[in-house]
């Protein structure tokens, strides 16, 4: 794609990066076929190619985003299916990330929208606030039936519709908190390794059992696990809201504490059980590339970051204890399959450990969770969830496995089939307890 940035514009490293990305796009349109919003809405401006044009125009002309541009960028899930499909290697992720920052900086949203986004950016990355808000939401759940039901996905969602989505996503009860930062779980038997495990923010409130399963499995296989003190939310939630000052501050804080831990007692990896977080931590090196104080450290952290299934693929797991022919529908989270290109490891691990693994039809399509998307764009998100659940039902599973808490909550909202994390099944298969709950905190 031809671009026309001035030399002065290209002196800005972000614009230089955008220019490189835009020039790689040959506007072939292959990406439109796998874009969930284009598949649902059929509008070119809700496709990757259409959004790329909008972003190009906004950056080249260096003008504030219009309402129309914001509408179509806001509808993007950042699912990155387009990056998997693109034959030219267009890095849509870095382009749309930049567009979101520009929108946040230069576009004045209506007051209610600004307040809602500020509240999400404040509450979600903070486990204590998130826990308190979930307890409040629990009281409000009976109101769901009184609030406006889903509308056409093309319509802009109202505040009441978003409140309804938030209440509907809140759990029926909250589990007790998991172990605190600073905890160390020694290896059982001969020590074979040492890893940090990301504590996460929403996940540690909704489903501490996921990291508990990871700790159980890892220590049982000789790997010491540390929950690093003073670790923060990885920044993914605010990064996707275009609030990069917040996201970068969190990234710097994490780089500092993780590298200190690695220098003090050694770390083979920083393991992540929420693939949405893993994708962003693996991008810290890029996000902080222009920060002389952090660029090298961030690159080191990105290299250490691994999805739990990626790491376990290199570990000799104990022989599985058979649990019968349990059919597991494997839901490929977008952040894992498109963001991190991890497609086989979770399925191979489940198969090797005695589960009958089924691929879900249209597995490239997002379930609609996408960070805060199911709150901010509930109508599109509901449609994607319903489509995902219908596709899952086609393989008649006994259980659904996924590697991302957001997907688990989203899918559990539309099905009675138990939804578990892949690590819970692997822990169970190799001697841990049977996963007990249907969905994170939803009983
Ligand atoms: S598939 Fe890639 S090159 Fe083709 S239009 Fe989409 S982003 Fe551009
Ligand atoms: S990230 Fe997903 S929703 Fe956004 S343009 Fe790409 S495929 Fe479409």
Coordinates of C-alpha atoms and ligand atoms in Angstrom, one line a residue:
X1 CA 0.0 0.0 0.0
X2 CA 1.4 3.4 -1.0
X3 CA 1.9 5.8 1.9
X4 CA 2.5 9.5 1.9
X5 CA 4.0 10.4 5.3
X6 CA 6.2 13.4 5.4
X7 CA 9.8 13.2 6.5
X8 CA 8.9 15.0 9.6
X9 CA 6.2 12.5 10.4
X10 CA 8.5 9.6 9.7
X11 CA 10.9 11.0 12.4
X12 CA 8.4 9.7 14.9
X13 CA 9.3 6.1 15.6
X14 CA 5.6 5.1 15.9
X15 CA 4.7 6.6 12.5
X16 CA 7.8 5.0 11.0
X17 CA 6.5 1.7 12.3
X18 CA 3.0 2.3 11.0
X19 CA 4.5 3.2 7.6
X20 CA 6.3 -0.1 7.5
X21 CA 3.2 -2.0 8.4
X22 CA 1.0 -0.1 5.9
X23 CA 3.4 -0.6 3.1
X24 CA 3.3 -4.4 3.7
X25 CA -0.4 -4.5 3.0
X26 CA -1.2 -5.3 -0.7
X27 CA -5.0 -4.9 -0.1
X28 CA -5.7 -8.4 -1.3
X29 CA -8.6 -8.7 1.1
X30 CA -7.9 -12.3 2.2
X31 CA -8.2 -11.2 5.8
X32 CA -11.8 -10.1 5.4
X33 CA -13.0 -13.7 5.2
X34 CA -11.7 -14.6 8.7
X35 CA -12.5 -11.3 10.5
X36 CA -15.4 -12.0 12.9
X37 CA -16.9 -8.5 12.6
X38 CA -16.8 -8.6 8.8
X39 CA -18.4 -12.0 8.9
X40 CA -21.2 -10.7 11.2
X41 CA -21.7 -7.2 9.9
X42 CA -20.6 -7.5 6.2
X43 CA -19.3 -3.9 6.2
X44 CA -15.9 -3.4 4.6
X45 CA -15.2 -0.8 7.2
X46 CA -15.6 -3.5 9.8
X47 CA -13.0 -5.6 8.1
X48 CA -9.2 -5.5 8.7
X49 CA -8.6 -4.0 5.3
X50 CA -11.2 -1.3 5.9
X51 CA -9.8 -0.5 9.3
X52 CA -6.3 -0.3 7.8
X53 CA -7.5 2.3 5.3
X54 CA -9.1 4.3 8.1
X55 CA -6.0 4.2 10.3
X56 CA -3.8 5.1 7.3
X57 CA -6.0 8.1 6.6
X58 CA -6.0 9.2 10.3
X59 CA -2.3 8.9 10.7
X60 CA -1.3 10.4 7.3
X61 CA -3.5 13.4 7.6
X62 CA -2.6 13.7 11.2
X63 CA -6.1 14.7 12.1
X64 CA -8.2 13.8 15.1
X65 CA -10.2 10.6 14.6
X66 CA -13.8 11.1 13.5
X67 CA -16.8 9.4 15.2
X68 CA -17.0 7.0 12.2
X69 CA -13.4 6.0 12.5
X70 CA -13.8 5.4 16.3
X71 CA -16.9 3.3 15.7
X72 CA -15.2 0.9 13.4
X73 CA -11.9 0.7 15.4
X74 CA -14.0 0.1 18.6
X75 CA -15.7 -2.8 16.9
X76 CA -12.4 -4.5 16.3
X77 CA -11.9 -7.3 18.8
X78 CA -8.1 -7.3 18.4
X79 CA -8.5 -11.1 17.9
X80 CA -5.7 -11.0 15.3
X81 CA -7.4 -13.6 13.1
X82 CA -6.4 -11.2 10.3
X83 CA -2.7 -11.7 11.1
X84 CA -3.0 -15.4 10.8
X85 CA -4.7 -15.1 7.4
X86 CA -2.6 -12.3 5.9
X87 CA -0.1 -13.6 3.3
X88 CA 2.0 -10.4 3.5
X89 CA 2.8 -10.5 7.2
X90 CA 1.0 -7.3 8.0
X91 CA 1.3 -6.6 11.7
X92 CA -2.2 -5.4 12.3
X93 CA -1.8 -5.7 16.1
X94 CA 0.8 -2.9 16.3
X95 CA -1.2 -0.8 13.9
X96 CA -4.5 -1.0 15.8
X97 CA -2.7 -0.6 19.1
X98 CA -1.4 2.7 17.8
X99 CA -4.8 3.7 16.5
X100 CA -6.3 3.1 19.9
X101 CA -3.7 5.2 21.6
X102 CA -4.4 8.0 19.1
X103 CA -8.2 7.7 19.7
X104 CA -7.7 7.9 23.4
X105 CA -5.5 10.9 23.1
X106 CA -7.4 12.9 20.4
X107 CA -11.0 11.9 20.5
X108 CA -13.5 13.2 23.1
X109 CA -16.0 10.4 23.8
X110 CA -19.3 11.2 25.4
X111 CA -19.1 11.7 29.1
X112 CA -20.8 8.4 30.1
X113 CA -18.4 6.5 27.8
X114 CA -15.4 8.2 29.3
X115 CA -16.6 7.4 32.8
X116 CA -17.3 3.8 31.9
X117 CA -13.8 3.3 30.3
X118 CA -12.1 5.0 33.2
X119 CA -13.9 2.7 35.7
X120 CA -12.9 -0.4 33.7
X121 CA -9.3 0.8 33.5
X122 CA -9.3 1.4 37.3
X123 CA -11.1 -1.6 38.5
X124 CA -10.2 -4.6 36.3
X125 CA -6.4 -4.5 36.8
X126 CA -6.8 -4.2 40.6
X127 CA -7.8 -7.5 42.2
X128 CA -9.1 -5.8 45.4
X129 CA -11.3 -3.4 43.6
X130 CA -12.4 -6.1 41.1
X131 CA -13.4 -8.4 43.9
X132 CA -15.4 -5.6 45.6
X133 CA -17.1 -4.7 42.3
X134 CA -18.0 -8.4 41.7
X135 CA -19.6 -8.6 45.1
X136 CA -21.6 -5.5 44.3
X137 CA -22.5 -6.9 40.9
X138 CA -23.8 -10.0 42.5
X139 CA -26.4 -7.9 44.4
X140 CA -27.4 -6.4 41.0
X141 CA -27.8 -9.7 39.1
X142 CA -31.5 -9.9 39.6
X143 CA -31.8 -6.6 37.7
X144 CA -30.5 -8.3 34.5
X145 CA -34.0 -9.3 33.5
X146 CA -35.2 -5.7 33.7
X147 CA -32.5 -4.2 31.6
X148 CA -32.6 -4.0 27.8
X149 CA -32.0 -7.2 25.9
X150 CA -29.5 -7.6 23.0
X151 CA -30.1 -5.5 20.0
X152 CA -28.9 -5.6 16.4
X153 CA -25.1 -5.8 16.3
X154 CA -25.0 -2.8 14.0
X155 CA -26.6 -0.5 16.6
X156 CA -24.3 1.3 19.1
X157 CA -24.7 -0.2 22.5
X158 CA -26.4 1.9 25.2
X159 CA -25.1 2.3 28.7
X160 CA -27.9 0.2 30.1
X161 CA -27.1 -2.6 27.7
X162 CA -23.5 -2.5 28.8
X163 CA -24.5 -2.6 32.5
X164 CA -26.6 -5.6 31.7
X165 CA -23.6 -7.3 30.1
X166 CA -21.5 -6.6 33.1
X167 CA -24.1 -8.0 35.5
X168 CA -24.6 -11.0 33.4
X169 CA -20.9 -11.7 33.3
X170 CA -20.5 -11.4 37.1
X171 CA -20.2 -14.7 39.0
X172 CA -22.9 -16.2 41.3
X173 CA -20.3 -16.5 44.0
X174 CA -16.6 -15.7 44.5
X175 CA -14.1 -18.3 45.5
X176 CA -11.6 -17.6 48.4
X177 CA -8.5 -15.7 47.2
X178 CA -5.5 -17.7 46.2
X179 CA -1.9 -17.4 47.6
X180 CA -0.3 -14.0 47.9
X181 CA 2.6 -12.6 45.9
X182 CA 5.9 -13.6 47.5
X183 CA 4.8 -17.2 48.0
X184 CA 7.2 -19.9 46.9
X185 CA 6.1 -23.5 46.2
X186 CA 9.1 -25.8 46.4
X187 CA 9.6 -28.6 43.9
X188 CA 8.5 -32.1 45.1
X189 CA 11.4 -34.5 44.8
X190 CA 14.4 -33.7 42.6
X191 CA 14.3 -30.0 41.5
X192 CA 14.3 -29.7 37.7
X193 CA 13.5 -26.1 37.3
X194 CA 12.3 -22.8 38.7
X195 CA 9.6 -20.6 37.2
X196 CA 7.6 -17.5 38.0
X197 CA 3.8 -17.8 37.5
X198 CA 1.9 -14.7 36.5
X199 CA -0.8 -14.1 39.2
X200 CA -3.1 -12.2 36.8
X201 CA -5.8 -9.8 38.0
X202 CA -9.3 -10.8 37.0
X203 CA -8.3 -14.5 37.0
X204 CA -7.0 -14.5 40.5
X205 CA -10.4 -13.2 41.7
X206 CA -12.7 -15.4 39.5
X207 CA -10.8 -18.6 39.4
X208 CA -7.7 -19.0 41.6
X209 CA -8.1 -22.7 41.0
X210 CA -6.5 -22.3 37.6
X211 CA -3.1 -21.2 39.0
X212 CA -3.5 -23.7 41.8
X213 CA -3.7 -26.5 39.3
X214 CA -0.6 -25.1 37.5
X215 CA 1.2 -25.0 40.8
X216 CA 0.2 -28.5 41.7
X217 CA 1.2 -29.9 38.4
X218 CA 4.5 -28.0 38.2
X219 CA 5.7 -28.8 41.7
X220 CA 4.7 -32.5 41.3
X221 CA 7.0 -32.6 38.3
X222 CA 10.0 -31.1 40.1
X223 CA 9.6 -27.4 39.2
X224 CA 9.7 -24.7 41.8
X225 CA 7.1 -22.0 41.4
X226 CA 7.3 -18.4 42.7
X227 CA 4.6 -15.8 42.7
X228 CA 6.7 -12.7 42.4
X229 CA 6.0 -10.0 45.1
X230 CA 4.8 -6.6 43.8
X231 CA 3.9 -8.0 40.4
X232 CA 1.2 -6.0 38.7
X233 CA -1.5 -6.6 36.1
X234 CA 0.3 -7.2 32.8
X235 CA -1.3 -4.1 31.3
X236 CA -3.3 -5.9 28.6
X237 CA -6.6 -4.4 29.7
X238 CA -5.5 -0.8 29.6
X239 CA -3.3 -1.4 26.6
X240 CA -6.4 -2.5 24.6
X241 CA -8.3 0.6 25.9
X242 CA -5.6 2.8 24.3
X243 CA -4.3 3.9 27.8
X244 CA -0.7 3.2 27.1
X245 CA 0.7 5.4 29.9
X246 CA -0.9 3.0 32.3
X247 CA 0.0 -0.1 30.4
X248 CA 3.6 0.9 30.0
X249 CA 4.0 1.8 33.6
X250 CA 2.7 -1.7 34.5
X251 CA 5.1 -3.3 32.0
X252 CA 8.1 -1.4 33.5
X253 CA 7.1 -2.4 37.1
X254 CA 6.8 -6.0 36.0
X255 CA 10.1 -6.0 34.1
X256 CA 11.8 -4.6 37.3
X257 CA 10.4 -7.2 39.7
X258 CA 10.7 -10.2 37.4
X259 CA 14.3 -9.4 36.4
X260 CA 15.2 -8.9 40.1
X261 CA 13.7 -12.3 40.9
X262 CA 15.6 -13.9 37.9
X263 CA 18.9 -12.4 39.1
X264 CA 18.3 -13.3 42.8
X265 CA 17.3 -17.0 42.5
X266 CA 17.1 -17.7 38.8
X267 CA 14.1 -18.2 36.5
X268 CA 13.8 -20.6 33.6
X269 CA 10.5 -19.0 32.4
X270 CA 7.7 -16.6 33.3
X271 CA 4.6 -18.8 32.9
X272 CA 1.2 -17.4 32.0
X273 CA -2.1 -19.3 32.3
X274 CA -4.1 -16.5 30.7
X275 CA -3.2 -16.3 27.0
X276 CA -4.4 -12.7 26.6
X277 CA -1.8 -11.6 29.2
X278 CA 0.8 -13.8 27.6
X279 CA 0.4 -12.1 24.2
X280 CA 1.0 -8.7 25.7
X281 CA 4.0 -9.8 27.9
X282 CA 5.6 -11.3 24.8
X283 CA 5.2 -7.9 23.2
X284 CA 6.8 -5.9 26.1
X285 CA 10.1 -5.9 24.1
X286 CA 8.3 -4.0 21.3
X287 CA 6.2 -1.8 23.6
X288 CA 9.3 -0.6 25.5
X289 CA 11.7 -0.6 22.5
X290 CA 12.2 3.2 22.7
X291 CA 12.8 3.3 26.4
X292 CA 16.5 3.2 26.9
X293 CA 16.1 2.3 30.6
X294 CA 13.9 -0.7 29.9
X295 CA 14.3 -1.8 26.3
X296 CA 16.9 -4.6 27.0
X297 CA 15.1 -5.8 30.1
X298 CA 11.7 -5.9 28.4
X299 CA 13.2 -7.9 25.6
X300 CA 14.6 -10.4 28.2
X301 CA 11.2 -10.7 29.9
X302 CA 9.4 -11.2 26.6
X303 CA 11.9 -14.0 25.8
X304 CA 11.2 -15.6 29.2
X305 CA 7.4 -15.4 28.9
X306 CA 5.7 -18.7 28.0
X307 CA 2.2 -20.0 27.9
X308 CA 1.9 -22.8 30.4
X309 CA 1.2 -25.3 27.6
X310 CA 4.2 -24.1 25.6
X311 CA 6.4 -24.8 28.6
X312 CA 4.8 -28.1 29.5
X313 CA 5.5 -29.4 26.0
X314 CA 9.1 -29.6 27.0
X315 CA 8.5 -31.4 30.3
X316 CA 8.2 -35.2 30.7
X317 CA 4.8 -35.4 32.4
X318 CA 4.0 -38.4 34.6
X319 CA 2.0 -41.2 32.8
X320 CA -1.7 -40.2 32.7
X321 CA -4.2 -41.8 35.0
X322 CA -7.1 -42.7 32.7
X323 CA -10.4 -41.1 33.3
X324 CA -12.4 -42.8 30.6
X325 CA -13.0 -41.5 27.1
X326 CA -13.8 -37.9 28.0
X327 CA -14.5 -35.8 24.9
X328 CA -13.0 -32.4 25.2
X329 CA -13.9 -29.6 22.8
X330 CA -10.7 -27.5 22.6
X331 CA -11.5 -23.8 22.3
X332 CA -8.5 -22.1 20.8
X333 CA -8.3 -18.6 22.4
X334 CA -7.5 -16.0 19.8
X335 CA -4.6 -14.7 21.9
X336 CA -3.1 -18.2 21.9
X337 CA -3.7 -19.2 18.3
X338 CA -3.4 -15.9 16.5
X339 CA -1.5 -13.8 19.0
X340 CA 1.1 -16.4 20.1
X341 CA 0.7 -18.9 17.2
X342 CA 0.4 -21.7 19.7
X343 CA -2.1 -24.1 18.1
X344 CA -0.9 -27.7 18.7
X345 CA 0.7 -27.8 22.2
X346 CA -2.6 -27.7 24.2
X347 CA -4.3 -30.3 22.1
X348 CA -1.3 -32.6 22.0
X349 CA -0.9 -32.4 25.8
X350 CA -4.6 -33.2 26.3
X351 CA -4.5 -36.1 23.8
X352 CA -1.3 -37.5 25.3
X353 CA -3.0 -37.4 28.7
X354 CA -5.9 -39.5 27.8
X355 CA -8.6 -37.0 26.6
X356 CA -10.4 -37.3 23.3
X357 CA -9.8 -33.9 21.8
X358 CA -12.1 -32.4 19.3
X359 CA -11.5 -29.3 17.2
X360 CA -14.4 -26.8 17.1
X361 CA -15.7 -25.8 13.7
X362 CA -14.9 -22.2 12.8
X363 CA -12.2 -22.3 15.5
X364 CA -10.5 -19.3 14.0
X365 CA -13.5 -17.1 15.0
X366 CA -13.4 -15.2 18.3
X367 CA -15.9 -16.1 21.1
X368 CA -16.6 -12.4 21.7
X369 CA -14.8 -12.0 25.0
X370 CA -11.7 -10.0 23.9
X371 CA -10.8 -8.2 27.2
X372 CA -13.4 -5.6 27.9
X373 CA -15.1 -6.1 24.5
X374 CA -18.0 -8.1 25.8
X375 CA -18.9 -5.2 28.1
X376 CA -18.2 -2.4 25.6
X377 CA -19.7 -4.1 22.5
X378 CA -22.2 -6.6 24.1
X379 CA -24.4 -7.1 21.1
X380 CA -21.6 -8.2 18.8
X381 CA -20.0 -10.2 21.6
X382 CA -23.3 -12.1 22.3
X383 CA -23.7 -13.0 18.7
X384 CA -20.1 -14.3 18.5
X385 CA -20.6 -16.3 21.8
X386 CA -23.8 -17.9 20.5
X387 CA -22.1 -18.8 17.3
X388 CA -19.2 -20.3 19.2
X389 CA -21.4 -22.2 21.5
X390 CA -23.4 -23.7 18.6
X391 CA -20.1 -24.7 16.9
X392 CA -18.9 -26.3 20.2
X393 CA -22.2 -28.2 20.5
X394 CA -21.6 -29.8 17.1
X395 CA -18.8 -31.9 18.5
X396 CA -20.9 -33.1 21.5
X397 CA -18.3 -32.6 24.2
X398 CA -18.3 -33.7 27.8
X399 CA -16.2 -30.7 28.6
X400 CA -14.8 -27.5 27.0
X401 CA -11.1 -26.6 27.6
X402 CA -9.6 -23.2 27.0
X403 CA -6.5 -21.4 28.0
X404 CA -7.9 -18.0 28.7
X405 CA -10.2 -16.9 31.6
X406 CA -12.0 -14.3 29.4
X407 CA -13.0 -17.0 26.9
X408 CA -14.0 -19.4 29.8
X409 CA -16.4 -16.8 31.3
X410 CA -17.8 -15.8 27.9
X411 CA -18.5 -19.3 26.7
X412 CA -19.8 -20.5 30.1
X413 CA -22.4 -17.8 29.8
X414 CA -24.0 -19.6 26.9
X415 CA -23.7 -23.3 27.6
X416 CA -24.4 -25.9 30.3
X417 CA -21.3 -27.9 29.3
X418 CA -18.6 -27.6 31.9
X419 CA -15.8 -25.1 30.9
X420 CA -12.4 -25.7 32.4
X421 CA -8.8 -24.5 31.8
X422 CA -6.5 -26.8 29.9
X423 CA -4.1 -26.9 32.9
X424 CA -6.9 -28.2 35.2
X425 CA -7.4 -31.2 32.9
X426 CA -3.7 -31.8 32.7
X427 CA -3.3 -31.6 36.5
X428 CA -6.2 -34.0 36.9
X429 CA -4.8 -36.5 34.4
X430 CA -1.5 -36.5 36.1
X431 CA -2.7 -37.0 39.7
X432 CA -4.4 -33.8 40.7
X433 CA -8.0 -33.3 41.7
X434 CA -10.9 -33.4 39.3
X435 CA -11.9 -29.9 38.1
X436 CA -15.0 -29.2 40.2
X437 CA -16.7 -26.2 38.8
X438 CA -18.6 -25.5 35.6
X439 CA -17.1 -22.1 35.0
X440 CA -14.9 -19.6 36.9
X441 CA -16.9 -18.7 40.0
X442 CA -20.2 -19.6 38.2
X443 CA -22.0 -22.2 40.2
Ligands
LIG1 S1 -4.7 -10.0 4.0 FE1 -2.9 -8.7 4.6 S2 -2.2 -7.8 2.7 FE2 -4.3 -8.6 2.3 S3 -5.7 -6.8 2.7 FE3 -5.5 -8.0 4.6 S4 -3.9 -7.1 5.7 FE4 -3.6 -6.3 3.6
LIG2 S1 -8.3 -8.1 14.9 FE1 -10.0 -9.5 14.6 S2 -11.8 -8.1 14.6 FE2 -10.0 -6.8 14.3 S3 -9.7 -6.5 12.1 FE3 -8.4 -8.3 12.7 S4 -9.8 -10.1 12.4 FE4 -11.1 -8.3 12.4

